[in-house]
């Protein structure tokens, strides 16, 4: 057995080398060699090693200083350039008070957290017990006594409340995760069995145009300067008998010049033999729902059997109607056929890539599974074909919410109509490229369903559909996927998690903040395999967006002023040169005597793009206060977690705080011009 200590007698201390001393102090098992057999380090070498360590330390400090200085300069510049215009200031003054309550709560929580962090740092460096209350005779001074009293109060009263709230959110988290898992298993079963909606009967007789049903195509738009020409051109290329097709351009623009341009575009297509009509409302009430309702009130609509709705940035392929309309044949109970969205700018920036992950899961998994097994899903508002009789039986378009598409889908479902989803039929469209546009879109998408839930709940309970369908509508479609998801994601990861850093007794387990979220993000990203490198950014960004979704959900649920906001999503009108040339080629086939060649059209388009690019554009850098407040809150909690050496908790809080900081400074996506 080795002795616990060894006595070493040194006769000539001056001959001991640095290597020998280090080996002895480090507990090296090898015996010390005689000094004459070791190569002694010269004073110059010793001095050089010390200077090298000092140089490395100063290099690290200088690197941190330069990096911090650069970061603070960027923040200062961003703050100085984020001054709102007069219109924005007026808009902020009119902002509902309810929206500021969440920001005030975040500010108060941040102030308390900073104060708690200071107290914890003082307690840590004074080596006070951070976990157990010490006996009174060991407490020295009023400050330590106050800290110990706080520990006792926290342990007896605050920790149980936080633990109860966290356990409630964890249960909701697990239920929602189970729902996602079941949806993924359903999608896997569809792929494994190769299940697809089937068409009854034969195709329409091409030689007999009268065998084709009458189809109305509606293009609702409002100030869509960038995309109106492309969308109108794509609709006019649809492969359908001309005498069986009518295109309505429903323009709600308030710019007289833009109205004239759209009218001229419609006129040019009418000269080429296309049956197309331009409609403009003098009074824009009800937004998109009011626009569609007004168009359906025309007398000639009664001659048509189906209506296809295409938003202004959607560009269907010529065979869109050929692939969708036949699914109504021999199925009088089918009221809607929905196609999938595809995105022209999904790889434009990080923001568009992360949106693509979400929407791919929505269409590939949610819509496909619900359409295949339930014959019901939320209408996406565009890229779909409705049976006009289904719209009329369900009460038509209503202006009571900002999600008129979901509203008509729920009412049609309550009236017994079935829906068909076509995952293989894709319609090209555009994703928001700026965070400002994406945030406003998400606010409308998460506020509207809560408005609709309040309005539809009595109708759902009184409807004659089965109890299973009622339960699916109330608990899965509305509560779980529209209310619970934004509630627990914001409360659990943005409030409870940083709170538990200051209340260690209620600490969240690792599987809640790490393992299960990563696994669920992995499932969400499966429909878009090229996005796997963005797994972690996707997880962080989804938690970052939870503050917007939570705020929208609350405003819609309690009918607050911001729940009725409707802002048209800003578009850029991106198209590739191949798309433009293909469009020009199709135009030349329609009217070769009057249309321009593809090269001439492309040349003109490039000239217009050059003029627009040459014009000075003012970029607006914005600051988002709630996101910045949560960023500093999470970073404060991360600093507190260092004192307890939490490990994974620290890294999660750190990177989540940085994610909120990036979004709060508007450093993700394109700037708004």
XYZ file of C-alpha atoms in Angstrom:
673
model
C 0.000 0.000 0.000
C 1.431 3.354 -1.030
C 2.139 5.797 1.784
C -0.155 8.773 2.110
C 2.765 11.232 2.213
C 6.382 11.318 1.104
C 9.139 13.343 2.712
C 11.676 14.716 0.277
C 14.933 16.229 1.471
C 16.391 18.852 -0.799
C 20.052 19.596 -0.339
C 20.481 22.056 -3.152
C 17.266 23.908 -3.725
C 18.839 26.053 -6.391
C 19.369 23.031 -8.638
C 15.694 22.019 -8.717
C 14.088 22.648 -12.087
C 10.590 23.982 -12.771
C 9.639 20.631 -14.260
C 10.513 18.864 -11.006
C 8.452 21.219 -8.899
C 5.464 20.926 -11.190
C 5.686 17.139 -11.189
C 5.857 17.006 -7.430
C 2.980 19.374 -6.869
C 0.840 17.718 -9.547
C 1.032 14.387 -7.815
C 3.167 12.653 -10.485
C 3.695 8.991 -9.672
C 7.232 8.954 -11.079
C 9.969 9.584 -8.505
C 11.948 12.767 -8.612
C 15.147 12.311 -10.550
C 18.413 13.686 -9.300
C 19.051 17.230 -10.243
C 22.172 16.403 -12.262
C 20.101 14.085 -14.552
C 17.427 16.693 -15.294
C 17.879 19.490 -17.755
C 17.639 22.631 -15.691
C 15.605 25.532 -17.039
C 17.558 28.717 -17.456
C 16.270 32.003 -16.027
C 15.729 33.256 -19.590
C 13.463 30.331 -20.437
C 11.503 30.815 -17.232
C 11.083 34.522 -17.910
C 10.045 33.814 -21.501
C 7.329 31.350 -20.406
C 5.950 33.874 -17.918
C 5.915 36.619 -20.550
C 4.212 34.287 -23.015
C 1.413 33.569 -20.543
C 1.014 37.281 -19.828
C 0.895 37.986 -23.572
C -1.806 35.376 -24.097
C -3.853 36.768 -21.232
C -3.621 40.322 -22.582
C -4.456 39.073 -26.111
C -7.594 37.388 -24.805
C -8.589 40.489 -22.841
C -7.969 42.761 -25.837
C -9.966 40.449 -28.105
C -12.878 40.524 -25.695
C -12.601 44.300 -25.376
C -12.562 44.821 -29.150
C -15.465 42.426 -29.632
C -17.505 44.057 -26.874
C -16.715 47.514 -28.210
C -17.803 46.476 -31.703
C -21.018 44.964 -30.341
C -21.873 48.050 -28.299
C -21.135 50.285 -31.284
C -23.495 48.207 -33.430
C -26.174 48.407 -30.752
C -25.676 52.157 -30.387
C -25.893 52.628 -34.144
C -28.990 50.460 -34.321
C -30.625 52.452 -31.515
C -29.730 55.788 -33.103
C -31.118 54.717 -36.484
C -34.309 53.263 -35.083
C -36.079 56.574 -34.567
C -39.628 56.172 -35.784
C -41.124 58.396 -38.424
C -44.052 60.662 -37.653
C -46.506 58.061 -38.905
C -44.927 55.370 -36.748
C -45.016 57.599 -33.671
C -48.677 58.301 -34.287
C -49.297 54.568 -34.708
C -47.495 53.848 -31.441
C -49.551 56.505 -29.660
C -52.701 54.774 -30.869
C -51.392 51.386 -29.760
C -53.744 49.669 -27.310
C -52.746 49.820 -23.689
C -53.138 46.079 -23.392
C -50.142 45.508 -25.617
C -47.912 47.496 -23.258
C -48.893 45.447 -20.230
C -46.748 42.512 -21.294
C -43.761 44.800 -21.844
C -44.250 46.378 -18.406
C -44.384 42.912 -16.858
C -41.134 41.959 -18.601
C -39.456 45.180 -17.405
C -40.532 44.576 -13.811
C -39.388 40.957 -13.969
C -36.033 42.084 -15.398
C -35.507 44.679 -12.657
C -36.257 42.108 -9.946
C -33.923 39.598 -11.611
C -31.039 42.059 -11.753
C -31.512 42.903 -8.080
C -31.674 39.208 -7.196
C -28.505 38.557 -9.204
C -26.626 41.230 -7.248
C -27.749 39.679 -3.972
C -26.747 36.177 -5.117
C -23.305 37.389 -6.220
C -22.734 39.013 -2.840
C -23.863 35.824 -1.082
C -21.619 33.702 -3.294
C -18.436 35.687 -2.661
C -19.183 35.892 1.056
C -19.546 32.082 1.031
C -22.999 32.177 2.506
C -24.911 28.965 2.203
C -26.944 29.227 -0.975
C -29.071 26.150 -0.361
C -29.551 25.576 3.372
C -30.490 27.956 6.146
C -27.678 28.287 8.685
C -28.243 28.262 12.486
C -28.827 31.722 13.959
C -25.503 31.702 15.909
C -23.585 31.372 12.606
C -25.254 34.363 11.010
C -23.169 37.537 11.118
C -24.655 40.910 10.273
C -28.046 42.210 9.204
C -27.420 41.601 5.482
C -26.701 37.913 5.946
C -29.673 37.587 8.288
C -31.925 39.169 5.632
C -30.567 36.808 3.007
C -31.233 33.784 5.203
C -34.758 35.025 5.896
C -35.292 35.314 2.130
C -34.067 31.723 1.672
C -36.539 30.482 4.262
C -39.435 32.444 2.733
C -38.501 31.268 -0.752
C -38.361 27.643 0.330
C -41.686 27.691 2.168
C -43.885 29.863 -0.026
C -42.476 30.809 -3.445
C -40.894 27.517 -4.528
C -44.115 25.429 -4.153
C -46.073 27.921 -6.276
C -43.428 27.982 -9.007
C -43.176 24.189 -8.950
C -46.944 23.837 -9.328
C -47.006 26.267 -12.269
C -44.033 24.584 -13.931
C -45.599 21.135 -13.534
C -48.810 22.423 -15.118
C -46.867 23.796 -18.098
C -44.867 20.567 -18.368
C -48.111 18.579 -18.609
C -49.324 20.871 -21.410
C -45.914 20.537 -23.059
C -46.113 16.747 -22.995
C -49.686 16.711 -24.344
C -48.727 18.976 -27.226
C -45.596 16.903 -27.906
C -47.716 13.746 -27.976
C -50.029 15.403 -30.503
C -47.044 16.232 -32.720
C -45.768 12.678 -32.411
C -49.151 11.203 -33.407
C -49.299 13.531 -36.423
C -45.811 12.402 -37.496
C -46.800 8.744 -37.138
C -49.882 9.417 -39.251
C -47.727 11.059 -41.925
C -45.357 8.078 -41.844
C -48.330 5.729 -42.323
C -49.504 7.759 -45.337
C -46.031 7.538 -46.881
C -45.681 3.852 -46.064
C -49.083 2.903 -47.517
C -48.765 5.476 -50.346
C -52.204 6.869 -49.565
C -53.492 9.614 -51.850
C -56.877 11.165 -52.628
C -58.484 9.306 -55.524
C -60.401 10.730 -58.494
C -63.745 9.153 -59.383
C -64.696 8.753 -63.026
C -62.875 9.641 -66.221
C -61.113 12.867 -67.097
C -62.958 15.676 -68.813
C -63.313 15.386 -72.570
C -60.819 17.800 -74.124
C -62.704 17.775 -77.433
C -65.930 18.785 -75.684
C -65.355 22.011 -73.692
C -68.941 21.912 -72.466
C -68.040 18.894 -70.306
C -65.815 21.141 -68.189
C -67.502 22.840 -65.210
C -67.668 26.605 -64.969
C -64.818 27.927 -62.802
C -64.370 31.374 -61.281
C -60.835 32.472 -60.314
C -60.551 35.272 -57.755
C -57.335 37.237 -57.093
C -57.870 39.487 -54.041
C -55.156 42.116 -53.628
C -54.432 45.355 -51.810
C -51.487 47.580 -52.733
C -49.617 44.623 -54.249
C -47.381 46.693 -56.524
C -44.581 44.132 -56.594
C -46.565 41.035 -57.527
C -49.817 41.994 -59.246
C -48.518 41.500 -62.804
C -46.997 38.096 -62.058
C -50.107 36.790 -60.300
C -52.472 38.011 -63.017
C -50.225 36.535 -65.705
C -50.049 33.166 -63.943
C -53.857 33.032 -63.550
C -54.350 33.856 -67.222
C -52.138 30.899 -68.186
C -54.393 28.342 -66.491
C -55.174 25.432 -68.798
C -58.969 25.507 -68.930
C -61.486 26.227 -71.713
C -61.722 29.986 -72.048
C -65.492 30.056 -72.240
C -65.666 28.026 -69.000
C -63.321 30.298 -67.007
C -63.653 33.804 -65.567
C -60.899 35.652 -63.677
C -61.810 38.356 -61.172
C -59.072 40.767 -60.120
C -60.384 42.119 -56.803
C -58.367 45.259 -56.120
C -58.605 47.059 -52.780
C -55.637 49.355 -53.445
C -55.846 52.943 -52.241
C -53.189 54.241 -54.657
C -54.814 55.683 -57.827
C -51.656 55.119 -59.879
C -51.492 51.474 -58.827
C -55.190 51.032 -59.607
C -54.544 52.366 -63.104
C -51.571 50.023 -63.591
C -53.573 46.959 -62.511
C -56.490 47.973 -64.713
C -54.129 48.345 -67.691
C -52.676 44.904 -66.995
C -56.169 43.399 -66.957
C -57.046 45.253 -70.167
C -53.964 43.904 -71.958
C -54.916 40.319 -71.069
C -58.506 40.908 -72.126
C -57.242 41.959 -75.551
C -55.511 38.563 -75.791
C -58.826 36.777 -75.437
C -58.800 36.087 -71.688
C -62.131 36.375 -69.867
C -60.958 38.673 -67.059
C -62.658 41.414 -65.017
C -61.212 44.215 -62.874
C -63.170 45.145 -59.725
C -62.295 47.923 -57.296
C -64.174 48.772 -54.104
C -64.545 52.411 -53.157
C -65.061 51.531 -49.478
C -62.642 48.934 -48.145
C -64.596 47.290 -45.334
C -63.939 43.836 -43.974
C -60.503 43.612 -45.588
C -60.087 40.392 -47.583
C -63.358 38.860 -46.347
C -65.268 41.961 -47.416
C -63.524 41.929 -50.776
C -64.446 38.287 -51.462
C -67.990 38.768 -50.171
C -68.502 41.720 -52.494
C -67.240 39.734 -55.491
C -69.480 36.742 -54.721
C -72.487 39.069 -54.768
C -72.224 39.640 -58.521
C -75.150 38.274 -60.563
C -72.984 36.287 -62.975
C -71.453 34.218 -60.141
C -74.563 32.006 -60.078
C -73.488 30.579 -63.445
C -70.317 29.103 -61.940
C -69.903 25.904 -59.938
C -66.430 26.341 -58.433
C -64.276 29.248 -57.289
C -60.481 29.131 -57.050
C -58.865 31.671 -54.724
C -55.290 32.823 -55.386
C -53.638 35.563 -53.350
C -51.637 38.197 -55.181
C -48.227 36.550 -54.703
C -49.353 33.050 -55.776
C -48.293 31.695 -59.155
C -50.096 28.423 -60.008
C -48.870 26.130 -62.750
C -51.061 25.963 -65.877
C -52.385 22.533 -64.832
C -53.595 23.744 -61.408
C -57.296 23.460 -62.272
C -56.728 20.200 -64.145
C -55.292 18.663 -60.959
C -57.802 20.039 -58.442
C -61.267 20.246 -60.057
C -61.500 16.488 -60.899
C -61.464 15.671 -57.160
C -64.989 17.109 -56.940
C -66.244 14.723 -59.633
C -68.642 12.134 -58.251
C -68.177 13.471 -54.701
C -71.041 15.865 -53.941
C -69.976 15.993 -50.260
C -66.557 17.536 -51.062
C -66.605 21.290 -50.528
C -62.902 22.227 -50.683
C -59.760 21.022 -52.446
C -56.589 22.566 -51.008
C -53.166 22.583 -52.701
C -49.780 22.914 -51.010
C -47.663 26.052 -50.940
C -44.143 26.166 -52.380
C -41.778 29.072 -51.827
C -39.686 30.934 -54.364
C -37.461 32.569 -51.710
C -37.110 29.855 -49.059
C -33.283 30.082 -49.219
C -33.102 33.877 -49.299
C -31.999 34.392 -45.669
C -32.077 32.726 -42.271
C -35.583 33.998 -41.527
C -37.037 32.491 -44.712
C -35.256 29.185 -44.051
C -36.780 28.938 -40.573
C -40.236 29.817 -41.897
C -39.855 27.099 -44.518
C -39.300 24.527 -41.746
C -42.535 25.507 -40.006
C -44.672 25.631 -43.127
C -43.299 22.377 -44.550
C -44.357 20.622 -41.348
C -47.747 22.343 -41.493
C -48.494 21.173 -45.037
C -46.654 17.858 -45.123
C -47.826 16.622 -41.719
C -50.737 18.589 -40.221
C -52.753 19.286 -43.359
C -52.081 15.943 -45.005
C -52.897 13.839 -41.928
C -56.048 15.796 -41.069
C -57.182 15.749 -44.679
C -56.617 12.009 -45.087
C -58.067 10.757 -41.793
C -60.544 13.490 -40.779
C -61.524 15.116 -44.110
C -61.119 18.447 -42.290
C -58.374 21.049 -41.919
C -58.086 24.795 -41.788
C -58.402 26.449 -45.194
C -55.158 28.321 -45.934
C -56.937 31.258 -47.557
C -55.426 30.700 -50.999
C -54.331 27.993 -53.453
C -57.662 26.249 -52.902
C -60.836 25.556 -54.876
C -64.255 25.811 -53.247
C -67.586 24.429 -54.388
C -69.710 27.583 -54.476
C -72.678 25.683 -53.032
C -70.551 24.834 -49.957
C -69.759 28.525 -49.446
C -73.408 29.498 -49.741
C -74.639 26.735 -47.403
C -72.076 27.791 -44.791
C -73.117 31.446 -44.773
C -70.522 32.836 -47.170
C -67.616 35.082 -46.243
C -67.970 36.870 -42.901
C -66.031 39.918 -41.713
C -66.116 39.094 -38.009
C -62.471 37.913 -37.647
C -59.079 38.407 -39.288
C -58.972 34.705 -40.277
C -61.866 34.533 -42.703
C -60.361 31.402 -44.276
C -60.456 29.420 -41.024
C -63.894 30.817 -40.259
C -65.475 29.523 -43.471
C -63.680 26.166 -43.086
C -65.081 25.599 -39.581
C -68.606 26.572 -40.619
C -68.443 24.305 -43.685
C -67.230 21.432 -41.503
C -70.147 21.965 -39.115
C -72.486 21.736 -42.115
C -71.109 18.335 -43.095
C -68.829 19.288 -46.008
C -65.609 17.303 -46.529
C -62.188 18.617 -47.525
C -59.477 17.122 -49.749
C -55.806 18.032 -49.401
C -53.413 17.502 -52.332
C -49.827 17.388 -51.112
C -48.467 16.800 -54.618
C -50.049 19.902 -56.151
C -47.813 22.865 -55.333
C -48.409 26.555 -55.922
C -45.470 28.931 -55.897
C -45.618 31.884 -53.502
C -43.420 34.132 -51.396
C -42.305 34.178 -47.756
C -41.909 37.399 -45.733
C -38.244 38.389 -45.816
C -38.266 40.962 -43.025
C -38.955 40.288 -39.361
C -41.408 43.193 -39.238
C -43.590 41.633 -41.955
C -43.303 38.150 -40.455
C -44.191 39.368 -36.973
C -47.358 41.116 -38.160
C -48.344 38.058 -40.154
C -47.893 35.802 -37.131
C -49.855 38.203 -34.922
C -52.837 37.943 -37.261
C -52.497 34.171 -37.627
C -52.511 33.609 -33.832
C -54.971 36.303 -32.808
C -57.682 35.431 -35.320
C -58.184 31.783 -34.229
C -58.890 32.902 -30.665
C -61.478 35.403 -31.914
C -63.031 32.625 -33.967
C -63.034 30.190 -31.041
C -65.081 32.582 -28.915
C -67.567 33.092 -31.746
C -67.814 29.473 -32.927
C -67.943 27.630 -29.593
C -71.757 27.857 -29.198
C -72.252 26.759 -32.818
C -69.893 23.812 -32.329
C -71.729 22.649 -29.222
C -75.143 22.944 -30.921
C -74.101 21.383 -34.245
C -75.286 17.936 -35.363
C -71.808 16.533 -36.046
C -70.509 13.606 -34.007
C -69.058 14.028 -30.528
C -65.654 12.948 -31.852
C -65.666 15.774 -34.416
C -66.764 18.257 -31.744
C -63.948 17.116 -29.449
C -61.448 17.370 -32.298
C -62.541 20.920 -33.096
C -62.555 22.179 -29.513
C -59.630 20.385 -27.885
C -57.237 19.655 -30.752
C -57.921 22.217 -33.471
C -58.473 25.248 -31.220
C -57.290 24.709 -27.643
C -54.219 22.499 -28.118
C -52.779 23.884 -31.357
C -53.924 27.496 -31.149
C -54.009 28.314 -27.411
C -51.891 25.852 -25.425
C -48.887 25.890 -27.762
C -48.115 29.646 -27.512
C -49.083 29.687 -23.816
C -46.721 26.990 -22.553
C -43.825 27.857 -24.910
C -43.742 31.446 -23.648
C -44.530 30.702 -19.998
C -42.249 27.695 -19.638
C -39.149 28.811 -21.515
C -39.285 32.605 -21.129
C -40.725 33.028 -17.620
C -40.476 29.868 -15.515
C -37.022 28.766 -16.679
C -35.246 32.057 -15.808
C -37.299 32.202 -12.592
C -36.016 28.782 -11.489
C -32.436 30.047 -11.686
C -33.241 32.283 -8.710
C -35.393 29.589 -7.073
C -33.255 26.420 -7.301
C -35.838 24.374 -5.405
C -38.119 24.506 -8.483
C -35.457 23.754 -11.086
C -36.699 22.290 -14.378
C -35.299 18.855 -15.329
C -32.941 18.528 -18.277
C -35.366 16.513 -20.379
C -37.817 19.435 -20.353
C -35.394 22.083 -21.570
C -33.118 19.924 -23.722
C -34.029 16.399 -24.761
C -37.746 16.634 -25.569
C -37.527 20.053 -27.347
C -34.655 18.826 -29.521
C -36.546 15.644 -30.356
C -39.690 17.598 -31.270
C -37.657 20.037 -33.358
C -36.128 17.035 -35.096
C -39.629 15.786 -35.968
C -40.655 19.238 -37.188
C -37.662 19.464 -39.475
C -38.117 16.008 -41.051
C -40.369 17.254 -43.917
C -37.568 19.634 -44.994
C -34.381 17.511 -44.687
C -32.172 20.214 -46.233
C -32.836 22.316 -43.127
C -31.182 19.894 -40.678
C -28.157 22.227 -40.180
C -30.633 24.778 -38.799
C -32.039 22.490 -36.103
C -30.712 24.491 -33.136
C -31.455 27.940 -34.665
C -34.966 26.710 -35.417
C -35.504 25.640 -31.793
C -34.219 28.969 -30.466
C -36.186 31.016 -32.988
C -39.443 29.212 -32.205
C -39.001 30.063 -28.522
C -38.180 33.642 -29.514
C -41.383 33.952 -31.548
C -43.398 32.698 -28.569
C -43.659 36.221 -27.128
C -45.366 37.462 -30.313
C -47.661 34.437 -30.512
C -48.540 34.614 -26.820
C -49.353 38.316 -27.060
C -51.509 37.704 -30.139
C -53.291 34.765 -28.519
C -54.183 36.826 -25.436
C -55.395 39.785 -27.516
C -57.604 37.516 -29.625
C -58.947 35.546 -26.667
C -59.996 38.654 -24.722
C -60.998 40.721 -27.790
C -58.389 43.418 -27.224
C -57.867 46.222 -29.723
C -54.816 44.735 -31.427
C -56.741 41.556 -32.291
C -58.495 43.366 -35.153
C -55.329 44.586 -36.860
C -54.919 43.629 -40.494
C -51.630 44.475 -42.211
C -50.947 43.241 -45.741
C -47.750 41.172 -45.702
C -44.953 43.011 -47.503
C -43.755 41.235 -50.649
C -40.736 41.656 -52.917
C -42.021 40.038 -56.117
C -39.066 37.694 -56.544
C -39.003 35.598 -59.715
C -36.182 33.838 -61.519
C -35.280 34.666 -65.121
C -36.390 31.196 -66.190
C -39.846 31.890 -64.751
C -40.080 35.173 -66.627
C -38.970 33.601 -69.907
C -41.450 30.751 -69.471
C -44.223 33.271 -68.808
C -43.281 35.229 -71.928
C -43.231 32.038 -73.991
C -46.731 31.104 -72.830
C -47.952 34.630 -73.641
C -46.567 34.406 -77.158
C -48.457 31.127 -77.690
C -51.707 32.762 -76.639
C -51.439 35.769 -78.959
C -48.357 35.652 -81.182
C -49.450 38.620 -83.228
C -49.802 41.042 -80.343
C -47.462 39.810 -77.588
C -43.821 40.736 -77.257
C -41.003 38.245 -77.507
C -39.595 36.724 -74.345
C -36.279 38.553 -74.719
C -38.024 41.902 -75.184
C -40.189 41.317 -72.132
C -37.218 40.212 -70.072
C -35.266 43.267 -71.224
C -38.071 45.589 -70.168
C -38.392 43.878 -66.823
C -34.663 44.242 -66.242
C -34.860 47.941 -67.112
C -37.658 48.440 -64.598
C -35.720 46.498 -61.948
C -32.631 48.616 -62.635
C -34.640 51.817 -62.223
C -36.103 50.578 -58.969
C -32.682 49.438 -57.729
C -31.154 52.798 -58.656
C -33.747 54.738 -56.711
C -32.653 55.555 -53.167
C -34.363 53.389 -50.578
C -34.463 54.288 -46.942
C -33.856 51.283 -44.756
C -35.493 51.326 -41.348
C -33.755 49.674 -38.442
C -36.259 48.784 -35.772
C -36.040 47.848 -32.129
C -38.457 45.410 -30.522
C -38.754 46.211 -26.842
C -40.351 43.005 -25.606
C -37.717 40.877 -27.321
C -34.896 43.040 -25.937
C -36.359 42.911 -22.442
C -36.560 39.122 -22.570
C -33.013 38.974 -23.964
C -31.574 40.783 -20.943
C -33.804 38.762 -18.620
C -32.516 35.451 -19.989
C -28.904 36.651 -19.971
C -29.328 37.722 -16.336
C -30.676 34.266 -15.497
C -27.730 32.728 -17.373
C -25.334 34.738 -15.200
C -27.138 33.483 -12.100
C -26.876 29.872 -13.313
C -23.078 30.212 -13.344
C -23.098 30.492 -9.555
C -24.840 27.135 -9.273
C -22.897 25.506 -12.145
C -26.090 24.376 -13.872
C -24.341 23.464 -17.124
C -27.034 22.797 -19.732
C -29.340 25.373 -18.156
C -26.620 28.010 -18.537
C -25.985 27.266 -22.219
C -29.678 27.166 -23.039
C -30.315 30.505 -21.317
C -27.229 32.046 -22.896
C -28.057 31.087 -26.480
C -31.759 31.763 -26.035
C -30.926 35.204 -24.654
C -28.639 35.899 -27.615
C -31.426 34.748 -29.954
C -33.818 37.253 -28.378
C -31.105 39.929 -28.649
C -30.610 39.287 -32.381
C -34.343 39.487 -33.031
C -34.828 42.485 -30.745
C -32.165 44.413 -32.660
C -33.786 43.390 -35.975
C -30.654 41.593 -37.146
C -32.552 38.701 -38.733
C -34.085 38.923 -42.180
C -34.085 41.868 -44.560
C -34.595 45.437 -43.456
C -37.903 47.124 -44.218
C -37.674 49.792 -46.914
